[in-house]
Coordinates of C-alpha atoms in Angstrom, one line a residue:
M919 CA 56.0 103.3 110.1
N920 CA 56.8 100.2 112.0
S921 CA 60.3 99.4 110.7
L922 CA 63.3 100.9 109.1
R923 CA 62.5 98.7 106.1
S924 CA 59.2 100.4 105.8
V925 CA 60.9 103.8 106.0
E926 CA 63.2 102.8 103.1
R927 CA 60.3 101.5 101.0
A928 CA 58.3 104.7 101.6
A929 CA 61.2 107.0 100.8
R930 CA 61.9 105.1 97.6
F931 CA 58.3 105.3 96.5
E932 CA 58.2 109.0 97.2
M933 CA 61.4 109.6 95.2
R934 CA 59.8 107.9 92.2
R935 CA 56.5 109.8 92.7
H936 CA 58.3 113.2 93.0
A937 CA 60.4 112.4 89.9
A938 CA 57.3 111.5 87.8
I939 CA 55.5 114.7 88.9
L940 CA 58.4 117.0 88.1
A941 CA 59.0 115.2 84.8
D942 CA 55.5 116.0 83.8
G943 CA 56.0 119.7 84.6
G944 CA 54.1 119.6 87.9
S945 CA 55.1 120.8 91.3
I946 CA 55.4 119.0 94.7
L947 CA 52.7 119.8 97.2
Q948 CA 53.7 120.1 100.8
E949 CA 51.5 117.6 102.7
T950 CA 51.4 114.7 105.1
R951 CA 51.2 111.4 103.4
H952 CA 50.2 108.0 104.7
W953 CA 52.3 104.8 104.0
H954 CA 50.4 101.6 103.2
E955 CA 52.5 98.6 104.0
D956 CA 50.2 96.1 102.1
T957 CA 50.3 98.0 98.8
G958 CA 53.6 99.7 99.1
V959 CA 52.3 103.2 98.2
T960 CA 51.6 106.5 99.9
T961 CA 48.4 108.5 99.8
S962 CA 47.6 112.1 100.7
G963 CA 46.7 112.7 104.3
R964 CA 46.6 116.5 105.1
E965 CA 47.9 119.4 103.1
K966 CA 50.4 121.8 104.7
S967 CA 50.9 124.6 102.2
D968 CA 52.8 127.0 104.4
A969 CA 55.8 126.8 106.6
E970 CA 53.7 128.0 109.6
D971 CA 51.7 124.8 109.3
Y972 CA 54.8 122.9 110.4
R973 CA 55.4 125.2 113.3
Y974 CA 58.7 126.3 111.8
F975 CA 60.6 129.1 113.7
P976 CA 63.8 131.0 112.8
E977 CA 67.1 130.0 114.4
P978 CA 68.8 133.2 115.5
D979 CA 72.3 131.7 115.6
L980 CA 72.2 130.6 112.0
V981 CA 72.9 133.2 109.3
P982 CA 71.9 132.9 105.7
M983 CA 74.5 131.3 103.4
A984 CA 75.0 131.9 99.7
P985 CA 78.1 129.9 98.6
S986 CA 79.6 130.9 95.4
R987 CA 79.6 128.5 92.4
E988 CA 83.4 128.4 92.5
W989 CA 83.5 127.3 96.1
V990 CA 80.8 124.7 95.5
E991 CA 82.9 123.3 92.6
E992 CA 86.1 123.4 94.7
L993 CA 84.4 121.4 97.5
R994 CA 83.0 119.0 94.9
G995 CA 86.5 118.3 93.7
T996 CA 87.5 117.1 97.2
L997 CA 84.8 114.5 97.4
P998 CA 85.8 110.8 96.9
E999 CA 84.8 108.8 93.9
P1000 CA 81.2 107.7 94.4
P1001 CA 81.0 104.0 95.4
H1002 CA 78.9 102.9 92.4
E1003 CA 81.1 104.7 90.0
K1004 CA 84.2 103.1 91.5
R1005 CA 82.7 99.6 91.4
A1006 CA 81.8 100.1 87.7
R1007 CA 85.3 101.3 86.9
L1008 CA 87.0 98.5 88.7
Q1009 CA 84.7 95.8 87.2
E1010 CA 85.6 97.0 83.7
A1011 CA 89.3 97.2 84.5
W1012 CA 89.4 93.8 86.1
G1013 CA 87.2 92.1 83.6
F1014 CA 84.9 90.7 86.3
S1015 CA 81.4 89.4 85.4
D1016 CA 78.5 91.0 87.3
L1017 CA 78.3 87.9 89.5
E1018 CA 82.0 88.0 90.3
M1019 CA 81.8 91.7 91.2
R1020 CA 78.7 91.1 93.3
D1021 CA 80.3 88.3 95.2
T1022 CA 83.5 90.4 95.7
V1023 CA 81.6 93.3 97.1
G1024 CA 79.3 91.1 99.2
A1025 CA 82.3 89.4 100.8
G1026 CA 83.7 92.7 101.9
A1027 CA 86.8 92.0 99.7
L1028 CA 86.7 94.9 97.2
A1029 CA 89.4 96.9 98.8
L1030 CA 91.5 93.8 99.6
V1031 CA 91.4 92.6 96.0
E1032 CA 92.1 96.1 94.8
D1033 CA 95.2 96.4 97.0
T1034 CA 96.4 92.9 96.1
I1035 CA 96.2 93.8 92.4
A1036 CA 98.1 97.0 93.1
A1037 CA 100.8 94.8 94.8
G1038 CA 101.3 92.8 91.5
A1039 CA 98.7 90.0 91.4
T1040 CA 96.3 89.6 88.5
P1041 CA 92.6 90.4 89.2
Q1042 CA 91.5 86.7 88.9
A1043 CA 94.3 85.5 91.1
A1044 CA 93.6 88.1 93.8
R1045 CA 89.9 87.2 93.7
K1046 CA 90.7 83.5 93.8
W1047 CA 92.6 83.7 97.1
W1048 CA 90.4 86.2 98.9
L1049 CA 87.1 84.7 98.0
G1050 CA 88.3 81.1 98.1
E1051 CA 90.8 79.9 100.6
L1052 CA 90.9 83.1 102.8
A1053 CA 87.1 83.5 102.8
R1054 CA 86.8 79.9 104.0
R1055 CA 89.3 80.6 106.8
A1056 CA 87.4 83.8 107.8
N1057 CA 84.1 81.8 108.0
E1058 CA 85.7 79.1 110.1
S1059 CA 87.1 81.7 112.6
E1060 CA 83.9 83.8 112.4
T1061 CA 85.8 86.9 111.5
D1062 CA 85.9 89.2 108.5
L1063 CA 88.6 89.1 105.8
A1064 CA 90.3 92.3 106.8
S1065 CA 90.8 91.0 110.4
L1066 CA 92.5 87.7 109.4
G1067 CA 96.0 89.2 109.6
V1068 CA 96.9 88.4 106.0
T1069 CA 97.8 91.5 104.0
P1070 CA 97.2 92.1 100.3
A1071 CA 101.0 92.2 99.9
D1072 CA 101.2 88.7 101.4
V1073 CA 98.6 87.4 99.0
A1074 CA 100.4 89.0 96.0
R1075 CA 103.7 87.4 97.1
V1076 CA 102.1 84.0 97.5
Q1077 CA 100.7 84.2 94.0
A1078 CA 104.1 85.4 92.7
L1079 CA 105.7 82.3 94.2
V1080 CA 103.2 80.1 92.5
E1081 CA 103.8 81.8 89.1
E1082 CA 107.6 81.5 89.6
G1083 CA 107.2 77.7 90.1
T1084 CA 108.4 77.8 93.7
L1085 CA 105.0 76.7 95.0
N1086 CA 101.9 75.0 93.7
D1087 CA 98.4 75.8 95.0
K1088 CA 98.6 73.0 97.6
L1089 CA 101.8 74.3 99.0
A1090 CA 100.6 77.9 98.8
R1091 CA 97.7 77.0 101.1
Q1092 CA 100.3 75.8 103.6
V1093 CA 102.0 79.2 103.3
L1094 CA 98.6 80.8 104.2
D1095 CA 98.5 78.6 107.2
G1096 CA 101.9 80.0 108.3
L1097 CA 100.7 83.6 107.6
L1098 CA 97.7 83.1 109.8
A1099 CA 99.9 81.6 112.5
G1100 CA 102.2 84.7 112.4
E1101 CA 105.2 82.7 111.2
G1102 CA 106.6 85.6 109.1
T1103 CA 106.6 86.6 105.5
P1104 CA 105.7 84.2 102.7
D1105 CA 109.3 83.7 101.8
E1106 CA 110.3 83.1 105.4
I1107 CA 107.5 80.5 105.7
V1108 CA 108.6 78.7 102.5
A1109 CA 112.1 78.5 103.9
S1110 CA 111.2 77.5 107.5
R1111 CA 108.7 74.9 106.4
E1112 CA 110.8 73.7 103.5
L1113 CA 107.8 74.0 101.1
A1114 CA 109.6 74.9 97.8
I1115 CA 108.9 72.6 94.9
V1116 CA 111.8 70.2 94.3
S1117 CA 113.4 71.0 91.0
D1118 CA 116.4 68.6 91.4
E1119 CA 116.1 66.4 88.3
G1120 CA 118.0 63.7 90.1
A1121 CA 115.6 63.6 93.0
L1122 CA 112.6 63.6 90.7
A1123 CA 114.0 60.8 88.5
A1124 CA 114.7 58.7 91.6
A1125 CA 111.1 59.2 92.9
V1126 CA 109.8 58.3 89.4
D1127 CA 111.9 55.1 89.3
S1128 CA 110.6 54.2 92.8
A1129 CA 107.0 54.7 91.8
I1130 CA 107.4 52.6 88.6
A1131 CA 109.1 49.8 90.5
A1132 CA 106.3 49.8 93.1
N1133 CA 103.5 49.8 90.5
P1134 CA 104.6 47.4 87.6
D1135 CA 101.0 46.8 86.4
V1136 CA 100.4 50.6 86.0
A1137 CA 103.7 50.9 84.2
D1138 CA 102.7 48.1 81.8
K1139 CA 99.5 49.9 81.0
I1140 CA 101.4 53.1 80.1
R1141 CA 103.8 51.1 77.9
D1142 CA 100.7 49.7 76.1
G1143 CA 99.6 53.3 75.3
K1144 CA 97.2 53.9 78.2
V1145 CA 98.7 57.3 79.0
A1146 CA 95.8 58.2 81.4
A1147 CA 97.2 55.6 83.8
A1148 CA 100.1 57.9 84.4
G1149 CA 98.0 59.7 87.0
A1150 CA 98.4 56.9 89.5
L1151 CA 102.2 57.1 89.2
I1152 CA 102.2 60.9 89.4
G1153 CA 100.1 60.6 92.6
A1154 CA 102.7 58.1 94.1
V1155 CA 105.5 60.4 93.3
M1156 CA 103.7 63.4 94.8
K1157 CA 103.0 61.5 97.9
E1158 CA 106.7 60.4 98.3
M1159 CA 107.8 64.0 97.8
R1160 CA 105.2 65.5 100.1
G1161 CA 103.5 67.4 97.3
Q1162 CA 106.7 69.3 96.5
A1163 CA 107.2 68.0 93.0
D1164 CA 106.2 69.7 89.8
A1165 CA 103.4 67.4 88.6
G1166 CA 103.9 68.4 85.0
R1167 CA 107.6 67.6 85.0
V1168 CA 106.9 64.3 86.9
R1169 CA 104.5 63.3 84.1
E1170 CA 107.1 64.1 81.5
L1171 CA 109.7 61.9 83.2
I1172 CA 107.2 59.0 83.6
L1173 CA 106.2 59.1 79.9
D1174 CA 109.9 59.5 78.8
K1175 CA 110.9 56.4 80.9
L1176 CA 108.0 54.2 79.7
S1177 CA 107.6 55.3 76.1

């Protein structure tokens, strides 16, 4: 064996070989086997039919043990859920595809996503933040997700603020900036940075009027039925309000004024 990779390959080959022999009703022969790196198989080298051939000797400080079936089952009940079973259970519960689950596990985000869901976020939202924005920040800082300093409870709260309409995704990313900088809780960061979406109808209407006045050619296109042109005015309003306007509501106000 010249590498741990070879040890793994040889062990896996032997597991399959033993299983095939036992399935056919055979028995496993004690022997030394040779591993062939090029073909990926083992072949018999020298039989060792008795323990003496291995130079085994008794250990006087170890006594024979015969645990009862009840004790074995009691100990079995204390074991944690096997990782593969847990992953299968969570994937089904969360509705993740095989690719989504593989990426979540590969990113080291399984426990973080699980805890974020437990804190109130939906599975897809939890996965979006951890494997999207936060994974990017972790890569930039050359650290792992769990060491970023952002907790599952923080992520769940950020998502809740988005769902409440207090933030949009762009503003939520600024809240993550604040969390990474240690500026407090998501709510404290929203307040200190004044990030909440503006819901004041008067302020929104004034910004819409300003955008229409500054872009009369675009306004004329909308009046002529080219509704897609509203995107330019929405962008102007969002820029004026530092991204803190509800884009959907801005669109409604623009179409109402120019219909």
